[in-house]
Amino acid sequence: MAQTLAESFLADLDELSDEEHMQDEEEPMEEEHGHDELDDIEALNYDDLSAVAKLEGAPMYKDVMARVRAAIASAAQQPDQPSAPTGPLEDDPTYKLLVQCNRLAVDIDNEIAIVHTFIRDKYRHKFPELESLVHHPIDYARVVQRINNEMDLTLVNLDDILPAATVMVVTVTGTTTTGKPLSADNLAKGLEACDMAMRLDDDKCAILQFVESRMSSIAPNLSLIVGSEIAARLMGLAGGLHALSRMPACNIQVLGARKKNLSGFSGTTAQPHQGFIYQCVVIQQTPPSLRVRAARLVAAKCALLARLDAHGQDSKASAGERMREEILRKIDKWQEPPPAKIARPLPKPDEHEGKKRRGGRRLRKLKERYGLTDVRKAANRMNFNQQEEEYIDGDEVIGLGMLGQSGSGQLRIVAKQSKLKISAKNAKRAKAAAGGYSSQASGMQTAGVTTSLAFTPVQGFELADPTKLAPPSGLETRTGLDSYFSARSGFRSIKRL
């Protein structure tokens, strides 16, 4: 049976009210669970060192350290160089132990930081200024062990722990400190934490010693470039030598880089991308202005050498030695001053004469195109003892030379016939443009003053085509000037077509 619209609205309201009741029941359960977590945090005793630092009691820590100490003891009894792995590198037990040691070294650093915080919290009541004077966690623990609960620091010898300048500052500050002597309970807990920090530091040194002794056989080429310690850190952070060999050089360069907290100060001098590679000897010996460039170069070479070591192609480290020499040579080349500019003298005037070009059709056409015309030649000439005509063009007075002078023998300058041969194709085009007649092809030439107007004794003036007229005998060599305007020539007889 279909529900009405009102009944459907009532059903929706009932469902919404049921969901609200369920949410109200869940909220008290969540609050009770949150109170339980807070109770657990409050119940955690931060006054107890074992509740804060738990790495020493971990089974993995004890197992790895036992194997490392056994390997160091066996290496001391048999100081021979460890042999390179023969089978796959991932299955080698020494390689697996190295990877575990690298991970454990990172855990030890974090544990030392936690213990250092615990020591500062306990010893702050005795010497609050000490944590701002001694920053290194291990040095801080050694100074706390040496000072103990003594108030007169002039009686404490710190010369074998800190530099002379730091010892003087600590001694002067300790005489004016506002701290009070610690109770026996707090002092004992602080000294216990110092002992733990020293044990962790000793274990880390043992791990690094073992890793450095084995890295020369696991990754000989990579260790030769950046050192055994940094090579071990790179391999551990990458997750193994094969994982490191698959990484690009730009990622290897920033392995181990930490983001710096500038606390509002300027980031101009803060250099980014400073990973483990930045700490190797090759880069630290480079001038500061070239260290970023050198880090990119070393990272690129490390990427290549890690691939060689991962596949065991060069166990004698010849490639690593060659690339190390190449890196040092490039860094030395970067530091060389630029060559001085040499002022070259000017050449002698006649030392480099222009090469004479050969003649030919192309050169003749070029000379004909850019050569002087007859009009220009006449304008450049002058008759002896005769003034040339001039005209004014703006502010300039231009002479006409022999143009228009009497005695030239010509009414106007006539262009000379070109000596170049015309191709058959161009001759055909010229003939078509001239109306089917080519004067050059027939050998007939007309003067520039030839006209189609002729004088006859009967009809007077008559229009005719001068090219169709056959000249009379004896007049073939005459020009148009002689035919019409010469005193020795009369009218021509015209042959009608």
Coordinates of C-alpha atoms in Angstrom, one line a residue:
M1 CA 0.0 0.0 0.0
A2 CA 1.5 3.3 -1.0
Q3 CA 2.4 5.8 1.7
T4 CA 1.1 9.3 1.6
L5 CA 3.4 12.3 1.6
A6 CA 2.7 13.1 5.3
E7 CA 3.5 9.5 6.3
S8 CA 6.8 9.5 4.5
F9 CA 7.8 12.8 6.2
L10 CA 7.0 11.3 9.6
A11 CA 9.1 8.2 8.8
D12 CA 12.1 10.4 7.9
L13 CA 11.7 12.3 11.2
D14 CA 11.7 9.0 13.2
E15 CA 14.9 7.9 11.5
L16 CA 16.7 11.2 12.2
S17 CA 15.7 11.0 15.9
D18 CA 17.1 7.4 16.1
E19 CA 20.4 8.5 14.6
E20 CA 20.7 11.4 17.2
H21 CA 20.2 9.0 20.1
M22 CA 22.9 6.6 18.7
Q23 CA 25.4 9.6 18.4
D24 CA 24.6 10.7 22.0
E25 CA 25.4 7.2 23.2
E26 CA 28.7 7.0 21.3
E27 CA 30.0 10.4 22.6
P28 CA 30.4 9.3 26.2
M29 CA 32.3 6.2 25.1
E30 CA 34.7 8.3 23.1
E31 CA 35.2 10.6 26.1
E32 CA 35.9 7.7 28.4
H33 CA 38.4 6.3 25.9
G34 CA 40.1 9.8 25.7
H35 CA 40.3 10.0 29.5
D36 CA 41.9 6.6 29.6
E37 CA 44.7 7.8 27.2
L38 CA 45.3 10.9 29.2
D39 CA 45.5 8.8 32.3
D40 CA 48.1 6.6 30.7
I41 CA 50.2 9.7 29.6
E42 CA 50.0 11.1 33.1
A43 CA 50.9 7.8 34.6
L44 CA 54.0 7.7 32.5
N45 CA 56.9 8.6 34.8
Y46 CA 59.2 11.0 33.0
D47 CA 61.3 11.1 36.2
D48 CA 62.5 7.6 35.5
L49 CA 65.2 7.2 32.8
S50 CA 64.2 3.7 31.8
A51 CA 60.7 5.0 30.9
V52 CA 62.2 7.5 28.5
A53 CA 65.2 5.7 26.9
K54 CA 64.2 2.2 26.0
L55 CA 66.7 1.4 23.2
E56 CA 69.3 -0.3 25.3
G57 CA 66.8 -2.9 26.4
A58 CA 65.5 -3.7 22.9
P59 CA 66.4 -7.3 21.7
M60 CA 67.4 -6.0 18.2
Y61 CA 69.9 -3.6 19.8
K62 CA 71.5 -6.3 21.9
D63 CA 71.6 -8.8 19.0
V64 CA 73.2 -6.3 16.5
M65 CA 75.8 -5.0 19.1
A66 CA 76.8 -8.6 20.0
R67 CA 77.4 -9.5 16.4
V68 CA 79.3 -6.2 15.8
R69 CA 81.6 -6.8 18.8
A70 CA 82.2 -10.4 17.7
A71 CA 83.2 -9.2 14.2
I72 CA 85.5 -6.5 15.6
A73 CA 87.2 -9.1 17.9
S74 CA 87.7 -11.5 15.0
A75 CA 89.1 -8.7 12.8
A76 CA 91.6 -7.8 15.6
Q77 CA 92.8 -11.4 15.8
Q78 CA 92.9 -11.7 11.9
P79 CA 93.8 -8.3 10.5
D80 CA 93.6 -9.5 6.9
Q81 CA 91.6 -7.5 4.5
P82 CA 88.0 -8.9 4.2
S83 CA 87.3 -10.5 0.9
A84 CA 84.7 -9.1 -1.5
P85 CA 81.3 -11.1 -1.6
T86 CA 81.3 -13.7 -4.3
G87 CA 77.5 -14.3 -4.6
P88 CA 74.6 -11.8 -4.8
L89 CA 75.2 -8.8 -2.6
E90 CA 71.7 -8.9 -1.1
D91 CA 72.2 -12.4 0.3
D92 CA 75.6 -11.7 1.9
P93 CA 75.3 -11.8 5.7
T94 CA 77.9 -9.1 6.1
Y95 CA 75.9 -6.8 3.9
K96 CA 72.7 -7.5 5.8
L97 CA 74.6 -6.7 9.1
L98 CA 75.8 -3.4 7.6
V99 CA 72.3 -2.3 6.7
Q100 CA 71.1 -3.1 10.2
C101 CA 74.1 -1.2 11.7
N102 CA 73.2 1.9 9.7
R103 CA 69.7 1.8 10.9
L104 CA 70.8 1.3 14.4
A105 CA 73.2 4.2 14.2
V106 CA 70.3 6.5 13.4
D107 CA 68.3 5.2 16.3
I108 CA 71.3 5.7 18.6
D109 CA 71.5 9.4 17.5
N110 CA 67.8 9.9 18.4
E111 CA 68.3 8.1 21.7
I112 CA 71.3 10.3 22.6
A113 CA 69.1 13.4 21.9
I114 CA 66.4 12.1 24.3
V115 CA 68.9 11.3 27.0
H116 CA 70.5 14.8 26.5
T117 CA 67.1 16.4 27.1
F118 CA 66.7 14.3 30.3
I119 CA 70.1 15.4 31.6
R120 CA 69.3 19.1 30.9
D121 CA 66.0 18.9 32.7
K122 CA 67.7 17.5 35.8
Y123 CA 70.9 19.6 35.8
R124 CA 69.1 22.9 34.9
H125 CA 68.5 23.6 38.6
K126 CA 72.2 23.4 39.3
F127 CA 73.8 25.2 36.3
P128 CA 71.1 26.7 34.0
E129 CA 73.6 28.5 31.8
L130 CA 75.5 25.4 30.9
E131 CA 73.2 24.2 28.1
S132 CA 73.7 27.5 26.2
L133 CA 77.5 27.2 26.5
V134 CA 78.0 23.5 25.6
H135 CA 75.8 22.4 22.8
H136 CA 77.2 18.9 21.9
P137 CA 75.2 16.2 23.9
I138 CA 78.3 14.1 24.7
D139 CA 80.4 17.0 25.8
Y140 CA 77.5 18.2 27.9
A141 CA 77.3 14.8 29.6
R142 CA 81.0 14.7 30.2
V143 CA 81.0 18.2 31.8
V144 CA 78.1 17.2 34.0
Q145 CA 80.0 14.2 35.2
R146 CA 83.1 16.2 35.9
I147 CA 81.4 19.1 37.7
N148 CA 79.0 16.9 39.6
N149 CA 77.6 18.9 42.5
E150 CA 80.6 21.3 42.9
M151 CA 79.7 25.0 43.2
D152 CA 83.3 26.3 42.9
L153 CA 84.2 25.6 39.2
T154 CA 87.8 26.8 39.7
L155 CA 88.4 23.5 41.4
V156 CA 87.2 21.5 38.4
N157 CA 89.6 20.7 35.5
L158 CA 87.8 20.8 32.1
D159 CA 90.8 21.2 29.8
D160 CA 90.7 17.7 28.4
I161 CA 87.0 18.0 27.6
L162 CA 86.4 21.5 26.2
P163 CA 88.6 24.1 24.3
A164 CA 90.4 26.7 26.4
A165 CA 88.1 29.6 25.5
T166 CA 85.0 27.5 26.3
V167 CA 86.5 26.4 29.7
M168 CA 87.2 30.0 30.6
V169 CA 83.6 31.1 29.8
V170 CA 82.1 28.1 31.7
T171 CA 84.3 28.8 34.7
V172 CA 83.4 32.5 34.8
T173 CA 79.7 31.9 34.3
G174 CA 79.7 29.1 37.0
T175 CA 80.9 31.6 39.6
T176 CA 78.0 33.9 39.0
T177 CA 75.3 31.3 38.4
T178 CA 71.9 31.4 40.1
G179 CA 71.7 27.6 40.4
K180 CA 71.5 25.7 43.6
P181 CA 73.0 22.3 44.6
L182 CA 71.0 19.3 43.5
S183 CA 69.5 16.8 45.8
A184 CA 71.1 13.3 46.0
D185 CA 68.2 11.7 44.1
N186 CA 68.2 14.2 41.2
L187 CA 72.0 14.1 41.0
A188 CA 72.1 10.3 40.9
K189 CA 69.5 10.3 38.1
G190 CA 71.4 12.9 36.1
L191 CA 74.7 10.9 36.4
E192 CA 72.9 7.7 35.4
A193 CA 71.7 9.4 32.3
C194 CA 75.2 10.6 31.6
D195 CA 76.5 7.1 31.9
M196 CA 73.9 5.9 29.4
A197 CA 74.8 8.7 26.9
M198 CA 78.5 7.6 27.1
R199 CA 77.6 3.9 26.6
L200 CA 75.4 4.8 23.5
D201 CA 78.2 6.9 22.1
D202 CA 80.7 4.0 22.6
D203 CA 78.3 1.6 20.8
K204 CA 77.9 4.1 17.9
C205 CA 81.7 4.4 17.6
A206 CA 81.9 0.6 17.5
I207 CA 79.3 0.4 14.8
L208 CA 81.0 3.0 12.7
Q209 CA 84.3 1.2 13.1
F210 CA 82.8 -2.0 11.9
V211 CA 81.0 -0.4 9.0
E212 CA 84.1 1.5 7.9
S213 CA 86.2 -1.8 8.0
R214 CA 83.6 -3.6 5.8
M215 CA 82.7 -0.8 3.4
S216 CA 86.0 -1.2 1.6
S217 CA 85.0 -4.6 0.5
I218 CA 81.3 -4.0 0.0
A219 CA 81.6 -0.7 -1.9
P220 CA 85.2 0.0 -2.6
N221 CA 84.7 2.6 -5.3
L222 CA 82.1 4.6 -3.4
S223 CA 84.2 4.6 -0.2
L224 CA 87.2 5.9 -2.1
I225 CA 85.3 9.1 -3.2
V226 CA 83.4 10.1 0.0
G227 CA 84.9 7.9 2.7
S228 CA 83.7 4.8 4.4
E229 CA 81.6 6.6 7.0
I230 CA 79.7 8.7 4.6
A231 CA 79.3 5.8 2.2
A232 CA 77.8 3.7 5.0
R233 CA 75.4 6.5 5.9
L234 CA 74.3 6.9 2.3
M235 CA 73.8 3.2 1.9
G236 CA 71.8 3.0 5.2
L237 CA 69.6 5.9 4.5
A238 CA 68.9 4.7 0.9
G239 CA 68.0 1.2 2.2
G240 CA 70.9 -0.7 0.7
L241 CA 73.5 -0.5 -2.0
H242 CA 71.1 -1.7 -4.7
A243 CA 68.6 1.0 -3.7
L244 CA 71.3 3.6 -3.7
S245 CA 72.4 2.5 -7.2
R246 CA 68.9 3.1 -8.5
M247 CA 68.7 6.7 -7.2
P248 CA 69.5 9.7 -9.4
A249 CA 72.4 12.0 -8.6
C250 CA 70.0 14.8 -7.5
N251 CA 68.5 12.7 -4.8
I252 CA 71.8 11.3 -3.6
Q253 CA 73.0 14.9 -3.1
V254 CA 70.3 15.7 -0.6
L255 CA 70.4 12.4 1.3
G256 CA 70.7 13.3 5.0
A257 CA 69.8 17.0 4.5
R258 CA 67.8 18.5 7.4
K259 CA 65.4 21.4 7.2
K260 CA 66.9 24.3 9.1
N261 CA 64.7 26.3 11.4
L262 CA 65.9 29.9 10.9
S263 CA 63.6 31.3 13.7
G264 CA 62.7 34.4 11.8
F265 CA 66.3 35.2 10.7
S266 CA 67.3 35.8 7.1
G267 CA 67.8 32.8 4.9
T268 CA 70.3 34.5 2.6
T269 CA 73.3 32.7 4.1
A270 CA 71.5 29.4 4.7
Q271 CA 72.7 26.9 2.0
P272 CA 70.1 24.2 1.2
H273 CA 70.7 20.7 -0.1
Q274 CA 73.5 19.9 2.3
G275 CA 73.4 16.2 2.9
F276 CA 75.9 13.6 3.9
I277 CA 78.0 14.2 0.7
Y278 CA 78.6 17.8 1.7
Q279 CA 80.6 16.5 4.7
C280 CA 83.1 14.5 2.8
V281 CA 86.8 15.6 2.7
V282 CA 86.8 16.5 -1.0
I283 CA 84.0 19.1 -0.6
Q284 CA 85.3 20.4 2.7
Q285 CA 88.7 21.2 1.2
T286 CA 87.0 23.1 -1.7
P287 CA 86.6 26.9 -1.3
P288 CA 83.1 27.9 0.0
S289 CA 82.1 29.6 -3.3
L290 CA 82.6 26.3 -5.2
R291 CA 81.2 23.8 -2.7
V292 CA 77.7 23.6 -4.2
R293 CA 79.1 23.0 -7.6
A294 CA 81.5 20.4 -6.2
A295 CA 78.7 18.7 -4.4
R296 CA 76.8 18.2 -7.6
L297 CA 79.9 16.8 -9.3
V298 CA 80.6 14.3 -6.4
A299 CA 76.9 13.2 -6.3
A300 CA 77.0 12.5 -10.0
K301 CA 80.1 10.4 -9.6
C302 CA 78.7 8.6 -6.6
A303 CA 75.6 7.6 -8.6
L304 CA 77.9 5.9 -11.2
L305 CA 80.2 4.2 -8.7
A306 CA 77.3 2.9 -6.7
R307 CA 76.1 1.0 -9.8
L308 CA 79.6 -0.4 -10.2
D309 CA 79.7 -1.6 -6.6
A310 CA 76.2 -2.9 -6.6
H311 CA 77.0 -5.3 -9.4
G312 CA 80.6 -6.1 -8.3
Q313 CA 82.2 -5.0 -11.6
D314 CA 85.3 -3.3 -10.1
S315 CA 86.5 -4.8 -6.8
K316 CA 90.0 -3.2 -7.1
A317 CA 88.5 0.4 -7.1
S318 CA 90.3 1.5 -10.2
A319 CA 87.3 3.4 -11.4
G320 CA 86.9 5.1 -8.1
E321 CA 90.6 6.2 -8.2
R322 CA 90.2 7.5 -11.7
M323 CA 87.0 9.5 -10.9
R324 CA 88.6 10.9 -7.7
E325 CA 91.5 12.2 -9.7
E326 CA 89.0 13.7 -12.3
I327 CA 87.1 15.4 -9.5
L328 CA 90.2 16.9 -8.0
R329 CA 91.5 18.0 -11.4
K330 CA 88.2 19.8 -12.2
I331 CA 88.1 21.6 -8.8
D332 CA 91.7 22.8 -9.4
K333 CA 90.6 23.9 -12.9
W334 CA 87.8 26.0 -11.4
Q335 CA 90.2 27.8 -9.1
E336 CA 92.5 28.9 -11.9
P337 CA 92.3 32.6 -12.8
P338 CA 91.0 33.4 -16.2
P339 CA 93.7 33.9 -18.9
A340 CA 94.9 37.5 -19.4
K341 CA 93.7 39.3 -22.5
I342 CA 96.6 39.9 -25.0
A343 CA 96.6 43.1 -26.9
R344 CA 97.2 42.1 -30.5
P345 CA 99.0 44.7 -32.7
L346 CA 97.5 45.9 -35.9
P347 CA 98.7 44.1 -39.1
K348 CA 100.9 45.8 -41.6
P349 CA 99.0 47.8 -44.3
D350 CA 100.2 45.6 -47.2
E351 CA 100.6 42.4 -45.3
H352 CA 97.1 40.9 -46.2
E353 CA 96.3 42.0 -49.7
G354 CA 93.0 41.1 -51.1
K355 CA 92.9 38.0 -53.2
K356 CA 92.4 38.8 -56.9
R357 CA 89.3 37.3 -58.2
R358 CA 89.3 35.5 -61.5
G359 CA 87.3 36.8 -64.4
G360 CA 84.4 35.1 -65.9
R361 CA 80.8 35.5 -67.0
R362 CA 79.5 36.2 -63.5
L363 CA 82.2 38.9 -62.9
R364 CA 81.5 40.5 -66.3
K365 CA 77.8 40.7 -65.6
L366 CA 78.5 42.2 -62.2
K367 CA 80.8 44.9 -63.7
E368 CA 78.2 45.6 -66.4
R369 CA 75.4 46.0 -63.8
Y370 CA 77.3 48.3 -61.4
G371 CA 79.6 50.0 -64.0
L372 CA 79.4 53.6 -65.1
T373 CA 76.9 54.6 -67.7
D374 CA 77.7 56.8 -70.7
V375 CA 75.7 59.6 -69.1
R376 CA 77.7 59.4 -65.9
K377 CA 81.0 59.2 -67.8
A378 CA 80.0 62.4 -69.8
A379 CA 79.0 64.2 -66.6
N380 CA 82.4 63.3 -65.1
R381 CA 84.3 64.8 -68.1
M382 CA 85.2 68.4 -68.8
N383 CA 86.4 70.2 -72.0
F384 CA 89.6 72.2 -71.8
N385 CA 89.1 75.9 -71.4
Q386 CA 85.3 75.6 -71.5
Q387 CA 82.9 76.2 -68.6
E388 CA 80.5 73.5 -67.7
E389 CA 76.9 74.0 -67.1
E390 CA 75.6 73.8 -63.5
Y391 CA 72.3 73.5 -61.7
I392 CA 71.3 74.0 -58.1
D393 CA 69.8 71.2 -56.2
G394 CA 68.8 72.6 -52.8
D395 CA 72.0 73.8 -51.2
E396 CA 74.3 71.9 -53.6
V397 CA 75.6 73.0 -57.0
I398 CA 76.0 70.1 -59.4
G399 CA 78.0 70.3 -62.6
L400 CA 76.9 68.6 -65.8
G401 CA 80.3 68.1 -67.3
M402 CA 80.2 67.5 -71.0
L403 CA 76.5 66.9 -71.0
G404 CA 74.8 69.2 -73.5
Q405 CA 78.2 70.7 -74.7
S406 CA 78.7 71.4 -78.4
G407 CA 81.3 69.4 -80.2
S408 CA 80.2 66.1 -78.8
G409 CA 78.8 65.2 -82.2
Q410 CA 75.7 63.5 -80.8
L411 CA 72.3 64.8 -80.0
R412 CA 72.0 62.5 -77.0
I413 CA 73.8 59.6 -75.4
V414 CA 73.0 56.3 -77.1
A415 CA 73.2 53.1 -75.1
K416 CA 75.7 50.6 -76.5
Q417 CA 74.6 47.2 -77.5
S418 CA 75.3 44.6 -74.9
K419 CA 78.0 42.1 -75.8
L420 CA 76.5 39.3 -73.9
K421 CA 74.9 36.6 -75.8
I422 CA 71.2 36.1 -75.3
S423 CA 70.0 32.6 -74.8
A424 CA 67.4 31.1 -77.2
K425 CA 64.7 31.3 -74.5
N426 CA 65.3 35.0 -73.8
A427 CA 65.6 35.8 -77.5
K428 CA 62.2 34.1 -78.1
R429 CA 60.7 36.2 -75.3
A430 CA 62.2 39.4 -76.7
K431 CA 60.8 38.6 -80.1
A432 CA 57.3 38.0 -78.7
A433 CA 57.5 41.3 -76.8
A434 CA 58.5 43.1 -80.0
G435 CA 55.6 41.8 -82.0
G436 CA 57.3 38.9 -83.6
Y437 CA 60.4 40.8 -84.8
S438 CA 63.8 40.7 -83.3
S439 CA 66.2 43.3 -84.6
Q440 CA 69.2 41.5 -83.0
A441 CA 68.3 38.2 -84.5
S442 CA 68.0 39.7 -88.0
G443 CA 71.0 41.9 -87.7
M444 CA 69.1 45.1 -88.4
Q445 CA 69.4 47.9 -85.9
T446 CA 67.5 51.2 -85.8
A447 CA 68.9 54.4 -84.4
G448 CA 67.4 56.1 -81.4
V449 CA 66.0 58.9 -83.6
T450 CA 64.3 56.7 -86.2
T451 CA 60.6 57.6 -86.6
S452 CA 57.6 56.3 -88.4
L453 CA 56.9 59.7 -90.0
A454 CA 58.2 60.0 -93.6
F455 CA 58.3 62.9 -96.1
T456 CA 57.2 62.1 -99.7
P457 CA 57.1 64.5 -102.7
V458 CA 53.6 63.6 -103.6
Q459 CA 51.6 63.1 -100.4
G460 CA 53.8 65.1 -98.0
F461 CA 53.8 63.3 -94.7
E462 CA 53.2 59.5 -94.5
L463 CA 53.3 57.1 -91.6
A464 CA 55.3 53.9 -92.2
D465 CA 57.0 51.2 -90.2
P466 CA 60.8 52.0 -90.4
T467 CA 61.7 48.4 -89.6
K468 CA 59.9 47.2 -92.7
L469 CA 61.6 49.6 -95.0
A470 CA 64.6 48.4 -97.0
P471 CA 67.3 51.1 -97.1
P472 CA 68.4 52.1 -100.6
S473 CA 71.8 51.0 -101.9
G474 CA 74.6 53.0 -100.4
L475 CA 72.7 53.9 -97.3
E476 CA 73.1 50.7 -95.3
T477 CA 76.0 52.2 -93.3
R478 CA 74.3 55.5 -92.6
T479 CA 72.7 56.3 -89.3
G480 CA 69.4 57.9 -88.8
L481 CA 71.1 61.2 -88.1
D482 CA 72.7 61.2 -91.6
S483 CA 69.4 60.2 -93.2
Y484 CA 67.2 63.0 -92.0
F485 CA 69.3 65.9 -90.7
S486 CA 72.6 65.7 -92.6
A487 CA 73.3 68.4 -95.2
R488 CA 74.7 65.9 -97.6
S489 CA 71.7 63.6 -97.6
G490 CA 68.3 64.2 -99.3
F491 CA 64.9 62.5 -98.9
R492 CA 64.7 58.8 -99.0
S493 CA 62.6 57.0 -101.5
I494 CA 59.9 55.0 -99.7
K495 CA 58.8 51.6 -101.0
R496 CA 55.2 51.0 -100.2
L497 CA 54.2 47.6 -98.9

